[in-house]
Amino acid sequence: VQLQASGGGLVQAGGSLRLSCAASGYMFSRCAVAWFRQTPGKEREFVAGISRSGGSTHYADSLEGRITISRDNDKKMVYLQMDSLKAEDTAVYYCAADHVILTAPLSTIETDYEYWGQGTLVTVSS
């Protein structure tokens, strides 16, 4: 599975962005997908995850209520809608995927994901 993240950019605090993750390759519909983010000098942190079917989602506590993850398996796309952005949301955002069984719980752990996109930079100005 190959992943390509896009949609990052410069936005003012309080604004919104929608990130996209385009997938190609083998059996994307059998992959759980997650978004992580990283700022310089810090470890990559979990942002949101979505199950194979899209029926289950999980969000980082610090972001819940401001972000929505969704997917379209027919288009092999995953989206991250981010609203009410804050300066501290500035980071490089990565999408990641891993083939999982249907009943697997969503993982928030970076090393559980085998496939990674290249990242897209989100800059929120205060």
Short mmCIF file of C-alpha atoms in Angstrom, two decimals:
data_model
loop_
_atom_site.label_atom_id
_atom_site.label_comp_id
_atom_site.label_asym_id
_atom_site.label_seq_id
_atom_site.Cartn_x
_atom_site.Cartn_y
_atom_site.Cartn_z
CA VAL A 1 0.00 0.00 0.00
CA GLN A 2 1.31 3.42 -0.94
CA LEU A 3 -0.01 6.52 0.76
CA GLN A 4 0.16 10.16 -0.19
CA ALA A 5 -0.99 12.88 2.18
CA SER A 6 -2.05 16.30 0.99
CA GLY A 7 -4.11 19.29 2.02
CA GLY A 8 -1.77 20.95 4.45
CA GLY A 9 -1.06 24.64 4.38
CA LEU A 10 -1.12 27.88 6.30
CA VAL A 11 -4.31 28.75 8.15
CA GLN A 12 -5.22 31.25 10.81
CA ALA A 13 -6.14 30.13 14.29
CA GLY A 14 -9.80 29.22 14.40
CA GLY A 15 -9.79 28.14 10.79
CA SER A 16 -10.28 24.75 9.19
CA LEU A 17 -8.39 22.39 6.93
CA ARG A 18 -9.19 19.05 5.39
CA LEU A 19 -6.30 16.70 4.90
CA SER A 20 -6.50 13.90 2.37
CA CYS A 21 -4.69 10.61 2.19
CA ALA A 22 -4.73 8.88 -1.18
CA ALA A 23 -3.95 5.18 -1.18
CA SER A 24 -2.94 2.80 -3.90
CA GLY A 25 -2.06 -0.82 -3.87
CA TYR A 26 -3.27 -4.04 -2.42
CA MET A 27 -6.53 -4.40 -0.46
CA PHE A 28 -6.78 -0.92 1.00
CA SER A 29 -10.26 -1.79 2.25
CA ARG A 30 -8.62 -4.27 4.64
CA CYS A 31 -6.47 -1.57 6.21
CA ALA A 32 -7.04 0.40 9.33
CA VAL A 33 -5.83 3.94 8.75
CA ALA A 34 -4.59 6.56 11.16
CA TRP A 35 -3.29 10.08 11.19
CA PHE A 36 -0.27 11.02 13.27
CA ARG A 37 1.51 14.32 13.65
CA GLN A 38 4.98 15.44 14.57
CA THR A 39 6.60 18.71 15.55
CA PRO A 40 10.36 19.30 15.65
CA GLY A 41 11.99 17.76 18.66
CA LYS A 42 8.95 15.74 19.63
CA GLU A 43 7.85 12.21 19.01
CA ARG A 44 5.14 11.44 16.52
CA GLU A 45 1.74 11.41 18.20
CA PHE A 46 -1.54 9.76 17.33
CA VAL A 47 -4.27 12.04 16.05
CA ALA A 48 -7.12 9.85 14.78
CA GLY A 49 -7.81 6.36 13.47
CA ILE A 50 -10.51 4.68 11.45
CA SER A 51 -11.40 1.04 11.00
CA ARG A 52 -11.48 -0.88 7.74
CA SER A 53 -15.12 -0.17 7.07
CA GLY A 54 -15.15 3.29 8.59
CA GLY A 55 -17.62 2.17 11.20
CA SER A 56 -15.27 2.75 14.10
CA THR A 57 -13.15 5.80 14.82
CA HIS A 58 -10.86 6.90 17.61
CA TYR A 59 -9.47 10.33 18.41
CA ALA A 60 -6.73 11.72 20.58
CA ASP A 61 -8.27 13.21 23.70
CA SER A 62 -6.66 16.58 23.08
CA LEU A 63 -8.24 16.87 19.65
CA GLU A 64 -11.62 15.21 20.07
CA GLY A 65 -14.46 17.50 19.12
CA ARG A 66 -12.33 19.44 16.65
CA ILE A 67 -11.42 16.71 14.17
CA THR A 68 -13.26 14.12 12.12
CA ILE A 69 -11.73 11.21 10.29
CA SER A 70 -13.56 9.53 7.42
CA ARG A 71 -12.81 7.25 4.51
CA ASP A 72 -14.10 6.30 1.09
CA ASN A 73 -12.92 2.81 0.22
CA ASP A 74 -14.19 3.02 -3.33
CA LYS A 75 -11.94 6.00 -3.93
CA LYS A 76 -9.19 4.69 -1.65
CA MET A 77 -9.20 7.93 0.28
CA VAL A 78 -9.07 8.89 3.93
CA TYR A 79 -9.80 12.39 5.15
CA LEU A 80 -9.08 14.36 8.29
CA GLN A 81 -11.30 17.38 8.81
CA MET A 82 -9.78 19.76 11.32
CA ASP A 83 -11.75 22.68 12.73
CA SER A 84 -11.08 25.39 15.29
CA LEU A 85 -7.39 25.03 14.64
CA LYS A 86 -4.92 26.26 17.23
CA ALA A 87 -1.29 27.29 16.96
CA GLU A 88 -0.32 24.13 18.80
CA ASP A 89 -1.81 22.07 15.98
CA THR A 90 1.09 23.16 13.80
CA ALA A 91 2.88 19.98 12.74
CA VAL A 92 3.63 17.63 9.90
CA TYR A 93 0.68 15.29 9.57
CA TYR A 94 1.18 11.73 8.37
CA CYS A 95 -1.30 9.12 7.31
CA ALA A 96 -0.51 5.51 8.06
CA ALA A 97 -2.15 2.20 7.31
CA ASP A 98 -1.89 -1.43 8.22
CA HIS A 99 -3.68 -4.57 7.09
CA VAL A 100 -5.74 -5.82 10.02
CA ILE A 101 -8.35 -8.44 10.72
CA LEU A 102 -11.94 -7.28 10.83
CA THR A 103 -12.21 -7.35 14.62
CA ALA A 104 -8.88 -5.69 15.41
CA PRO A 105 -9.11 -2.70 17.73
CA LEU A 106 -7.80 0.58 16.42
CA SER A 107 -4.22 1.12 17.43
CA THR A 108 -2.76 4.43 18.55
CA ILE A 109 0.77 3.08 18.40
CA GLU A 110 3.04 4.26 15.61
CA THR A 111 4.88 0.99 15.23
CA ASP A 112 1.65 -0.92 14.60
CA TYR A 113 1.33 0.75 11.20
CA GLU A 114 3.36 -0.65 8.33
CA TYR A 115 2.61 1.84 5.56
CA TRP A 116 3.27 5.57 5.77
CA GLY A 117 2.74 8.59 3.60
CA GLN A 118 5.26 11.38 3.23
CA GLY A 119 3.53 13.91 5.47
CA THR A 120 1.87 17.24 4.86
CA LEU A 121 2.71 20.40 6.80
CA VAL A 122 0.00 22.25 8.65
CA THR A 123 0.89 25.69 9.97
CA VAL A 124 -1.57 27.54 12.16
CA SER A 125 -0.82 31.20 12.73
CA SER A 126 -2.00 32.85 15.91
#
